[in-house]
Amino acid sequence: MEIELCAVSGYTQVTRNMSAIRVDDEVIIIDMGMDIGMMALHETEEGNGKLLSTEQLISIGAVPDDKKIEDWKSKVKAIVLGHCHLDHIAAVRYLASKYKCPIIGTPYTIEVLKATLRDDEIRLPNRFIKIDPDSKMKLSENIILEFVTVTHSTLQCSIVVLHTEIGDIVYGNDFKFDANPVLGKTTNFLRLKEIGNSGKVIALIVESMYAHRPGHTPDELKAKDMLIDTIVNEADKEKAIFVTMFSSHIARIKSAIEAGEKIKRKVMVLGRSMAKYIRAGENAGLIKFSKSIEIGEYGSQRKRLLKELNESREKFLVVCTGGQGEPGSILDKIVNKQLPFIFKEGDLVIFSCSVIPQPINRANRERLEKILDVNRVKIYRDIHSSGHASAEDLRDIIKLLKPKHLIPSQGESFQLDALVKISEEEGYKLNKNVHLLKDGERLILN
Ligand SMILES: [Zn+2]
């Protein structure tokens, strides 16, 4: 049996993830993501849908270049999605129909994917298969898929394991180890330990985004406490309070709802994408938010709610899109006077997120903050805990799984090098059993 990895995309940048693993003459694709900074080229808050062709999106680097596995095309048995973030699933709409195989994910991931496709009226010929977190599925005579629950920054995230008779391939994009995730299950350490102790892990493909950050990534509970403290301390009758976060961060939305309860304000969620992730969570039976909050998903609903907010600032806590300053988001539209709300001096905008480290996001966010500043809005930044592993989390996963080969992914050279350094401290050696692959490169793993 021969196992080969093709690092299709996302191995030299934090973006656009796609990997393909060949086990003899069968291939499993893991993730099909887009470049988030370039998402505006493909959809806006209003859902204008497809603006460029797939070929154009590939050529500008928005979508993975799957021609790198053209010769494997007929061998693909499954497209497996580890979690629902757009840099892991958003290219499904462009690429999946080329492969005659099912798309497999946890119930939440599949709900989000289906909602996204439905919004833009895209129909794919592929079958969708939901498998529960912490369960297995036989993909073929030679390959068993397993999802192992891991904490990250959205619901039902999994470490993907492909079991074969000669050993296991483990895909750890994205994760952090969080003992207090606020919502959802914590990491299934017991199972990861078992897999590691079996001594059968041939390779671990793992993110390196925050490998340069020392220590462990703080728990989500810490972000929740910071958020609630900030809101409770700042709340007074005169102020409008806006909190913005990644739309898919359902645990953080839950924390904002709790903060709203504490200051006796009803949470108003504004933004099409945020509404979509909440509904997906409700469809998957994981949350029940919509009874206690107001949701402004479309134009008329949003306008009505914002008019109400203008008149009674003290009644609401707004949770909305715009944390990256992205054009078309709710905050962007408000400051550009495309929505009927006017910020006043002393109003509050809390950025409960980090800026995704890409130039386009930095520029968008800077532009948004400048206008908020002109309006004398008080800004809080980084009321946040990342969903990505820091140096010691990465050391822990290497120690837990004891892989024969380590393949760092999702990083530029300083991030990849930081993970190489950690692995060398754990006894690995670059180009012997640690491999830095460029997008499109292949590596035989046994
Ligand atoms: Zn993610």
CSV table of C-alpha atoms and ligand atoms in Angstrom, one decimal:
chain,number,residue,atom,x,y,z
A,1,MET,CA,0.0,0.0,0.0
A,2,GLU,CA,1.2,3.5,-0.9
A,3,ILE,CA,0.0,6.7,0.7
A,4,GLU,CA,0.7,10.1,-0.9
A,5,LEU,CA,-0.3,13.6,0.1
A,6,CYS,CA,-0.9,16.4,-2.4
A,7,ALA,CA,-0.7,19.7,-0.6
A,8,VAL,CA,-3.2,21.3,-3.0
A,9,SER,CA,-3.6,24.6,-1.2
A,10,GLY,CA,-3.1,26.4,2.1
A,11,TYR,CA,0.4,25.2,2.9
A,12,THR,CA,2.2,28.4,2.6
A,13,GLN,CA,-0.4,30.9,3.6
A,14,VAL,CA,-3.2,31.0,6.2
A,15,THR,CA,-6.0,30.6,3.7
A,16,ARG,CA,-7.8,28.5,1.0
A,17,ASN,CA,-7.3,25.0,2.5
A,18,MET,CA,-7.4,21.9,0.4
A,19,SER,CA,-5.5,18.6,0.8
A,20,ALA,CA,-5.7,15.3,-1.1
A,21,ILE,CA,-4.6,12.0,0.2
A,22,ARG,CA,-4.1,9.0,-2.1
A,23,VAL,CA,-4.2,5.6,-0.7
A,24,ASP,CA,-3.1,3.3,-3.5
A,25,ASP,CA,-5.7,4.1,-6.2
A,26,GLU,CA,-8.2,5.9,-4.0
A,27,VAL,CA,-8.1,9.6,-3.1
A,28,ILE,CA,-9.8,11.5,-0.3
A,29,ILE,CA,-10.0,15.3,-0.4
A,30,ILE,CA,-10.0,17.1,2.9
A,31,ASP,CA,-11.4,20.6,2.9
A,32,MET,CA,-12.1,22.9,-0.1
A,33,GLY,CA,-11.8,26.5,1.2
A,34,MET,CA,-11.5,30.0,-0.2
A,35,ASP,CA,-9.3,32.9,0.5
A,36,ILE,CA,-11.4,34.8,3.0
A,37,GLY,CA,-9.9,38.2,2.1
A,38,MET,CA,-11.1,37.6,-1.5
A,39,MET,CA,-14.6,36.5,-0.5
A,40,ALA,CA,-15.9,39.9,-1.5
A,41,LEU,CA,-15.2,38.9,-5.1
A,42,HIS,CA,-17.5,36.0,-4.7
A,43,GLU,CA,-20.3,37.2,-2.5
A,44,THR,CA,-21.4,40.2,-0.5
A,45,GLU,CA,-23.7,40.6,2.5
A,46,GLU,CA,-26.5,41.0,0.0
A,47,GLY,CA,-25.6,37.7,-1.6
A,48,ASN,CA,-24.9,38.7,-5.1
A,49,GLY,CA,-23.4,35.3,-5.6
A,50,LYS,CA,-21.0,34.4,-8.3
A,51,LEU,CA,-19.3,37.4,-9.8
A,52,LEU,CA,-16.3,35.7,-11.3
A,53,SER,CA,-15.9,32.4,-13.1
A,54,THR,CA,-14.2,29.4,-11.3
A,55,GLU,CA,-11.2,29.7,-13.6
A,56,GLN,CA,-10.9,33.4,-12.8
A,57,LEU,CA,-11.2,32.7,-9.0
A,58,ILE,CA,-8.4,30.1,-9.3
A,59,SER,CA,-6.2,32.3,-11.3
A,60,ILE,CA,-6.3,35.1,-8.7
A,61,GLY,CA,-5.8,32.7,-5.9
A,62,ALA,CA,-9.3,32.9,-4.3
A,63,VAL,CA,-10.0,29.2,-4.9
A,64,PRO,CA,-7.6,26.3,-4.7
A,65,ASP,CA,-6.0,25.2,-7.9
A,66,ASP,CA,-7.4,21.7,-8.1
A,67,LYS,CA,-5.7,21.1,-11.5
A,68,LYS,CA,-2.8,20.0,-9.3
A,69,ILE,CA,-4.8,16.7,-8.8
A,70,GLU,CA,-6.2,16.5,-12.3
A,71,ASP,CA,-4.6,13.0,-12.7
A,72,TRP,CA,-6.4,11.9,-9.5
A,73,LYS,CA,-9.8,13.2,-10.5
A,74,SER,CA,-11.5,9.8,-11.2
A,75,LYS,CA,-10.0,8.3,-8.1
A,76,VAL,CA,-11.6,10.7,-5.5
A,77,LYS,CA,-13.9,8.7,-3.2
A,78,ALA,CA,-15.0,11.5,-0.8
A,79,ILE,CA,-14.7,15.2,0.0
A,80,VAL,CA,-14.3,15.4,3.8
A,81,LEU,CA,-14.9,18.8,5.6
A,82,GLY,CA,-13.3,19.1,9.0
A,83,HIS,CA,-15.3,22.2,10.1
A,84,CYS,CA,-17.5,24.9,8.6
A,85,HIS,CA,-15.2,27.9,8.3
A,86,LEU,CA,-15.1,29.5,4.8
A,87,ASP,CA,-11.4,29.0,4.3
A,88,HIS,CA,-12.3,25.2,4.6
A,89,ILE,CA,-15.6,24.9,2.8
A,90,ALA,CA,-16.4,27.9,0.6
A,91,ALA,CA,-14.8,26.5,-2.6
A,92,VAL,CA,-17.1,23.4,-2.5
A,93,ARG,CA,-19.5,25.3,-4.6
A,94,TYR,CA,-16.9,25.8,-7.4
A,95,LEU,CA,-15.0,22.5,-7.3
A,96,ALA,CA,-17.1,19.7,-5.8
A,97,SER,CA,-19.2,18.9,-8.8
A,98,LYS,CA,-16.0,17.9,-10.7
A,99,TYR,CA,-15.8,14.9,-8.4
A,100,LYS,CA,-18.3,12.0,-8.5
A,101,CYS,CA,-18.3,11.5,-4.7
A,102,PRO,CA,-20.1,12.5,-1.5
A,103,ILE,CA,-19.4,15.4,0.7
A,104,ILE,CA,-19.0,14.4,4.3
A,105,GLY,CA,-19.1,16.5,7.4
A,106,THR,CA,-20.6,16.8,10.9
A,107,PRO,CA,-24.3,17.9,11.0
A,108,TYR,CA,-23.4,21.5,11.7
A,109,THR,CA,-20.8,21.7,8.9
A,110,ILE,CA,-23.3,20.3,6.4
A,111,GLU,CA,-26.1,22.5,7.6
A,112,VAL,CA,-23.9,25.6,7.1
A,113,LEU,CA,-22.8,24.4,3.7
A,114,LYS,CA,-26.3,23.7,2.5
A,115,ALA,CA,-27.5,27.1,3.8
A,116,THR,CA,-24.7,28.8,1.8
A,117,LEU,CA,-25.5,26.9,-1.3
A,118,ARG,CA,-29.3,27.5,-0.9
A,119,ASP,CA,-28.8,31.2,-0.5
A,120,ASP,CA,-27.1,31.5,-3.8
A,121,GLU,CA,-29.3,28.9,-5.5
A,122,ILE,CA,-26.5,26.5,-6.2
A,123,ARG,CA,-27.3,22.8,-6.7
A,124,LEU,CA,-24.5,20.3,-6.5
A,125,PRO,CA,-24.8,16.7,-7.8
A,126,ASN,CA,-22.8,15.4,-4.9
A,127,ARG,CA,-24.6,13.6,-2.0
A,128,PHE,CA,-24.2,15.2,1.4
A,129,ILE,CA,-23.5,12.8,4.3
A,130,LYS,CA,-23.7,13.9,7.9
A,131,ILE,CA,-21.7,11.9,10.4
A,132,ASP,CA,-21.7,12.7,14.1
A,133,PRO,CA,-18.7,14.0,15.9
A,134,ASP,CA,-16.7,11.2,17.4
A,135,SER,CA,-17.9,8.6,15.0
A,136,LYS,CA,-16.5,6.6,12.1
A,137,MET,CA,-17.5,5.8,8.5
A,138,LYS,CA,-16.1,3.2,6.1
A,139,LEU,CA,-15.2,5.1,2.9
A,140,SER,CA,-13.9,2.0,1.1
A,141,GLU,CA,-12.4,-1.4,1.7
A,142,ASN,CA,-9.1,0.3,2.6
A,143,ILE,CA,-10.1,3.5,4.2
A,144,ILE,CA,-12.0,4.3,7.4
A,145,LEU,CA,-12.8,7.9,8.2
A,146,GLU,CA,-13.0,9.1,11.8
A,147,PHE,CA,-14.1,12.5,13.2
A,148,VAL,CA,-12.6,13.3,16.6
A,149,THR,CA,-14.0,16.3,18.4
A,150,VAL,CA,-11.7,19.2,18.9
A,151,THR,CA,-12.3,22.7,20.2
A,152,HIS,CA,-11.9,25.6,17.8
A,153,SER,CA,-14.2,28.7,17.3
A,154,THR,CA,-17.3,27.3,15.8
A,155,LEU,CA,-19.5,24.2,16.4
A,156,GLN,CA,-18.7,20.5,15.8
A,157,CYS,CA,-15.1,20.8,14.7
A,158,SER,CA,-13.2,17.7,14.1
A,159,ILE,CA,-9.7,16.4,13.7
A,160,VAL,CA,-10.0,14.2,10.7
A,161,VAL,CA,-8.4,10.7,10.8
A,162,LEU,CA,-8.1,8.4,7.8
A,163,HIS,CA,-7.4,4.9,9.1
A,164,THR,CA,-5.7,2.4,6.7
A,165,GLU,CA,-4.2,-1.0,7.2
A,166,ILE,CA,-0.7,0.4,7.3
A,167,GLY,CA,-1.5,3.4,9.5
A,168,ASP,CA,-3.3,6.6,10.0
A,169,ILE,CA,-3.2,10.1,8.5
A,170,VAL,CA,-4.4,12.8,10.8
A,171,TYR,CA,-5.5,16.3,9.7
A,172,GLY,CA,-5.5,18.9,12.4
A,173,ASN,CA,-6.8,22.0,10.7
A,174,ASP,CA,-8.1,24.0,12.7
A,175,PHE,CA,-8.0,23.5,16.4
A,176,LYS,CA,-7.0,24.7,19.9
A,177,PHE,CA,-7.2,22.8,23.2
A,178,ASP,CA,-9.9,24.5,25.2
A,179,ALA,CA,-11.0,23.2,28.6
A,180,ASN,CA,-13.8,25.7,28.8
A,181,PRO,CA,-15.3,26.1,25.3
A,182,VAL,CA,-18.6,27.8,26.6
A,183,LEU,CA,-20.6,25.9,24.1
A,184,GLY,CA,-20.3,22.4,22.7
A,185,LYS,CA,-18.1,19.5,23.7
A,186,THR,CA,-14.5,19.8,24.7
A,187,THR,CA,-11.6,18.0,22.8
A,188,ASN,CA,-11.8,14.2,22.9
A,189,PHE,CA,-8.4,13.7,24.4
A,190,LEU,CA,-9.1,10.1,25.3
A,191,ARG,CA,-9.5,9.2,21.7
A,192,LEU,CA,-6.5,11.3,20.5
A,193,LYS,CA,-4.4,9.5,23.1
A,194,GLU,CA,-5.6,6.1,22.0
A,195,ILE,CA,-4.8,7.0,18.4
A,196,GLY,CA,-1.3,8.2,19.4
A,197,ASN,CA,-0.6,5.2,21.6
A,198,SER,CA,-1.5,2.8,18.8
A,199,GLY,CA,1.8,4.0,17.3
A,200,LYS,CA,0.1,3.9,13.9
A,201,VAL,CA,0.0,7.6,13.0
A,202,ILE,CA,2.0,7.9,9.8
A,203,ALA,CA,1.5,11.7,9.3
A,204,LEU,CA,0.0,14.7,11.1
A,205,ILE,CA,-1.0,17.7,8.9
A,206,VAL,CA,-1.4,20.5,11.3
A,207,GLU,CA,-1.8,24.3,11.3
A,208,SER,CA,1.1,26.6,12.2
A,209,MET,CA,-0.8,29.9,12.3
A,210,TYR,CA,0.1,30.7,15.9
A,211,ALA,CA,3.1,28.5,16.3
A,212,HIS,CA,5.2,31.6,17.0
A,213,ARG,CA,2.9,32.5,20.0
A,214,PRO,CA,4.3,31.1,23.2
A,215,GLY,CA,2.2,29.2,25.7
A,216,HIS,CA,-1.4,27.9,25.3
A,217,THR,CA,-4.2,29.8,23.6
A,218,PRO,CA,-6.5,31.1,26.3
A,219,ASP,CA,-9.9,29.4,26.8
A,220,GLU,CA,-13.1,30.8,25.3
A,221,LEU,CA,-14.3,31.3,28.9
A,222,LYS,CA,-11.7,34.0,29.2
A,223,ALA,CA,-13.1,35.8,26.1
A,224,LYS,CA,-16.6,35.5,27.6
A,225,ASP,CA,-15.6,37.0,30.9
A,226,MET,CA,-13.8,39.9,29.1
A,227,LEU,CA,-16.8,40.6,26.9
A,228,ILE,CA,-19.4,40.5,29.7
A,229,ASP,CA,-17.2,42.7,32.0
A,230,THR,CA,-16.7,45.3,29.2
A,231,ILE,CA,-20.4,45.4,28.4
A,232,VAL,CA,-21.6,45.5,32.0
A,233,ASN,CA,-19.0,48.2,32.9
A,234,GLU,CA,-19.9,50.4,30.0
A,235,ALA,CA,-23.7,50.0,29.9
A,236,ASP,CA,-25.7,53.1,30.6
A,237,LYS,CA,-29.0,54.3,29.2
A,238,GLU,CA,-27.6,56.8,26.6
A,239,LYS,CA,-25.3,54.4,24.8
A,240,ALA,CA,-25.8,52.2,21.9
A,241,ILE,CA,-23.7,49.1,22.3
A,242,PHE,CA,-22.5,47.1,19.2
A,243,VAL,CA,-20.5,43.9,19.5
A,244,THR,CA,-19.0,42.4,16.4
A,245,MET,CA,-17.4,39.0,16.0
A,246,PHE,CA,-16.9,36.3,13.4
A,247,SER,CA,-20.3,35.2,12.2
A,248,SER,CA,-19.7,31.6,12.8
A,249,HIS,CA,-18.6,32.0,16.4
A,250,ILE,CA,-21.7,30.7,18.0
A,251,ALA,CA,-20.2,30.4,21.5
A,252,ARG,CA,-19.3,34.1,21.4
A,253,ILE,CA,-22.8,35.0,20.3
A,254,LYS,CA,-24.1,33.0,23.3
A,255,SER,CA,-21.8,35.0,25.6
A,256,ALA,CA,-23.2,38.3,24.1
A,257,ILE,CA,-26.7,37.1,24.8
A,258,GLU,CA,-25.7,36.4,28.4
A,259,ALA,CA,-24.2,39.9,28.6
A,260,GLY,CA,-27.5,41.3,27.2
A,261,GLU,CA,-29.4,39.5,29.9
A,262,LYS,CA,-27.2,41.0,32.6
A,263,ILE,CA,-27.8,44.6,31.4
A,264,LYS,CA,-31.4,43.9,30.6
A,265,ARG,CA,-31.1,44.6,26.9
A,266,LYS,CA,-32.4,42.3,24.2
A,267,VAL,CA,-29.9,41.1,21.7
A,268,MET,CA,-30.4,42.2,18.1
A,269,VAL,CA,-28.4,40.1,15.7
A,270,LEU,CA,-27.9,41.9,12.4
A,271,GLY,CA,-26.3,40.4,9.3
A,272,ARG,CA,-27.2,37.8,6.8
A,273,SER,CA,-24.2,35.5,7.5
A,274,MET,CA,-24.6,35.6,11.2
A,275,ALA,CA,-28.3,34.7,10.9
A,276,LYS,CA,-27.3,31.8,8.6
A,277,TYR,CA,-24.9,30.3,11.2
A,278,ILE,CA,-27.4,30.7,14.0
A,279,ARG,CA,-30.1,28.9,11.9
A,280,ALA,CA,-27.7,26.2,11.0
A,281,GLY,CA,-27.0,25.6,14.7
A,282,GLU,CA,-30.8,25.5,15.4
A,283,ASN,CA,-31.4,23.1,12.5
A,284,ALA,CA,-28.7,20.8,13.9
A,285,GLY,CA,-30.4,21.0,17.3
A,286,LEU,CA,-27.3,22.5,19.0
A,287,ILE,CA,-28.7,25.9,20.1
A,288,LYS,CA,-32.0,27.7,20.7
A,289,PHE,CA,-31.3,31.4,20.3
A,290,SER,CA,-34.0,32.8,18.1
A,291,LYS,CA,-36.7,32.8,20.7
A,292,SER,CA,-34.8,35.2,22.9
A,293,ILE,CA,-33.3,37.5,20.3
A,294,GLU,CA,-34.3,39.6,17.4
A,295,ILE,CA,-32.7,38.7,14.1
A,296,GLY,CA,-32.4,41.2,11.2
A,297,GLU,CA,-31.4,39.1,8.3
A,298,TYR,CA,-32.8,41.0,5.3
A,299,GLY,CA,-33.1,44.6,4.3
A,300,SER,CA,-36.5,45.5,5.6
A,301,GLN,CA,-36.0,43.6,8.9
A,302,ARG,CA,-32.7,45.3,9.5
A,303,LYS,CA,-34.0,48.7,8.7
A,304,ARG,CA,-37.0,48.3,11.1
A,305,LEU,CA,-34.8,47.1,13.9
A,306,LEU,CA,-32.2,49.9,13.5
A,307,LYS,CA,-34.9,52.5,13.4
A,308,GLU,CA,-36.1,51.1,16.7
A,309,LEU,CA,-32.6,51.2,18.1
A,310,ASN,CA,-32.2,54.8,17.0
A,311,GLU,CA,-35.2,55.7,19.2
A,312,SER,CA,-34.5,53.4,22.1
A,313,ARG,CA,-30.8,52.8,22.5
A,314,GLU,CA,-31.2,51.4,26.0
A,315,LYS,CA,-33.4,48.5,24.9
A,316,PHE,CA,-30.9,46.6,22.7
A,317,LEU,CA,-27.5,45.1,22.5
A,318,VAL,CA,-26.5,44.8,18.9
A,319,VAL,CA,-24.5,41.8,17.6
A,320,CYS,CA,-23.5,42.3,14.0
A,321,THR,CA,-21.0,41.6,11.2
A,322,GLY,CA,-18.2,44.0,10.4
A,323,GLY,CA,-15.3,42.9,12.6
A,324,GLN,CA,-12.9,42.8,9.7
A,325,GLY,CA,-14.3,46.1,8.4
A,326,GLU,CA,-15.4,44.2,5.4
A,327,PRO,CA,-17.4,46.1,2.7
A,328,GLY,CA,-21.1,45.3,2.8
A,329,SER,CA,-21.1,44.3,6.4
A,330,ILE,CA,-23.5,45.9,8.9
A,331,LEU,CA,-21.0,48.2,10.5
A,332,ASP,CA,-19.6,49.2,7.1
A,333,LYS,CA,-23.1,50.0,5.9
A,334,ILE,CA,-24.0,52.0,9.0
A,335,VAL,CA,-20.9,54.2,8.9
A,336,ASN,CA,-21.4,54.7,5.2
A,337,LYS,CA,-25.0,55.8,5.9
A,338,GLN,CA,-26.6,53.0,4.0
A,339,LEU,CA,-28.6,51.9,7.0
A,340,PRO,CA,-30.8,54.0,9.2
A,341,PHE,CA,-28.8,54.3,12.3
A,342,ILE,CA,-26.6,57.2,13.4
A,343,PHE,CA,-23.7,56.7,15.8
A,344,LYS,CA,-23.5,59.4,18.5
A,345,GLU,CA,-20.6,60.4,20.7
A,346,GLY,CA,-20.1,57.8,23.5
A,347,ASP,CA,-21.7,54.9,21.6
A,348,LEU,CA,-19.7,51.8,21.9
A,349,VAL,CA,-18.3,49.3,19.3
A,350,ILE,CA,-16.6,46.2,20.8
A,351,PHE,CA,-14.5,44.2,18.4
A,352,SER,CA,-14.8,40.7,19.8
A,353,CYS,CA,-12.4,39.4,17.2
A,354,SER,CA,-8.9,39.8,15.9
A,355,VAL,CA,-8.1,41.1,12.4
A,356,ILE,CA,-7.3,38.2,10.0
A,357,PRO,CA,-3.7,39.0,9.2
A,358,GLN,CA,-4.0,39.8,5.6
A,359,PRO,CA,-3.4,43.3,4.1
A,360,ILE,CA,-6.9,43.6,2.7
A,361,ASN,CA,-8.5,43.0,6.2
A,362,ARG,CA,-6.1,45.4,7.9
A,363,ALA,CA,-6.9,48.1,5.4
A,364,ASN,CA,-10.7,47.6,5.7
A,365,ARG,CA,-10.6,47.6,9.4
A,366,GLU,CA,-8.5,50.7,9.6
A,367,ARG,CA,-10.9,52.6,7.3
A,368,LEU,CA,-13.9,51.5,9.4
A,369,GLU,CA,-12.3,52.6,12.7
A,370,LYS,CA,-11.3,55.9,11.3
A,371,ILE,CA,-15.0,56.8,10.6
A,372,LEU,CA,-16.0,55.5,14.0
A,373,ASP,CA,-13.4,57.8,15.5
A,374,VAL,CA,-14.7,60.8,13.6
A,375,ASN,CA,-18.1,60.0,15.1
A,376,ARG,CA,-16.5,59.8,18.5
A,377,VAL,CA,-17.6,56.2,19.1
A,378,LYS,CA,-15.7,54.5,21.8
A,379,ILE,CA,-13.8,51.4,20.5
A,380,TYR,CA,-12.7,48.3,22.3
A,381,ARG,CA,-10.4,46.0,20.4
A,382,ASP,CA,-9.4,42.3,20.7
A,383,ILE,CA,-12.0,41.3,23.3
A,384,HIS,CA,-11.2,37.9,22.0
A,385,SER,CA,-9.5,34.6,22.4
A,386,SER,CA,-8.3,32.9,19.2
A,387,GLY,CA,-9.6,29.5,18.1
A,388,HIS,CA,-6.1,28.5,16.9
A,389,ALA,CA,-3.4,26.6,18.7
A,390,SER,CA,-0.4,28.4,20.2
A,391,ALA,CA,3.1,26.8,20.5
A,392,GLU,CA,2.3,24.7,23.6
A,393,ASP,CA,-0.9,23.4,22.1
A,394,LEU,CA,1.0,22.3,19.0
A,395,ARG,CA,3.7,20.6,21.2
A,396,ASP,CA,0.8,18.8,23.0
A,397,ILE,CA,-0.8,17.5,19.8
A,398,ILE,CA,2.6,16.2,18.5
A,399,LYS,CA,3.2,14.5,21.9
A,400,LEU,CA,-0.3,13.0,21.9
A,401,LEU,CA,-0.3,11.7,18.4
A,402,LYS,CA,3.4,10.8,18.0
A,403,PRO,CA,3.3,11.0,14.2
A,404,LYS,CA,6.0,9.5,12.1
A,405,HIS,CA,5.9,12.5,9.7
A,406,LEU,CA,4.8,16.0,10.5
A,407,ILE,CA,3.5,18.4,7.8
A,408,PRO,CA,3.0,22.0,9.0
A,409,SER,CA,0.3,23.8,7.1
A,410,GLN,CA,-1.6,27.1,7.2
A,411,GLY,CA,1.3,29.5,7.7
A,412,GLU,CA,3.8,31.8,6.0
A,413,SER,CA,7.4,31.0,6.5
A,414,PHE,CA,7.8,32.6,9.9
A,415,GLN,CA,4.8,30.6,11.2
A,416,LEU,CA,5.9,27.3,9.5
A,417,ASP,CA,9.5,27.8,10.8
A,418,ALA,CA,8.1,28.3,14.3
A,419,LEU,CA,6.4,24.9,14.1
A,420,VAL,CA,9.5,23.3,12.7
A,421,LYS,CA,11.4,24.6,15.7
A,422,ILE,CA,8.9,23.1,18.1
A,423,SER,CA,9.0,19.8,16.3
A,424,GLU,CA,12.9,19.8,16.4
A,425,GLU,CA,12.7,20.3,20.2
A,426,GLU,CA,10.5,17.2,20.2
A,427,GLY,CA,13.1,15.2,18.3
A,428,TYR,CA,12.0,15.6,14.7
A,429,LYS,CA,14.2,16.8,11.9
A,430,LEU,CA,13.4,19.0,8.9
A,431,ASN,CA,13.4,17.2,5.6
A,432,LYS,CA,13.7,13.9,7.3
A,433,ASN,CA,10.4,13.6,9.1
A,434,VAL,CA,9.2,17.2,9.1
A,435,HIS,CA,8.2,18.4,5.6
A,436,LEU,CA,7.5,21.9,4.4
A,437,LEU,CA,5.4,21.6,1.2
A,438,LYS,CA,4.6,24.2,-1.3
A,439,ASP,CA,1.0,24.4,-2.7
A,440,GLY,CA,0.7,21.6,-5.3
A,441,GLU,CA,3.6,19.6,-4.1
A,442,ARG,CA,3.3,15.9,-3.4
A,443,LEU,CA,4.9,13.6,-0.8
A,444,ILE,CA,4.9,9.8,-0.4
A,445,LEU,CA,4.4,9.2,3.3
A,446,ASN,CA,5.5,5.5,3.7
B,1,ZN,ZN,-11.4,27.4,11.4
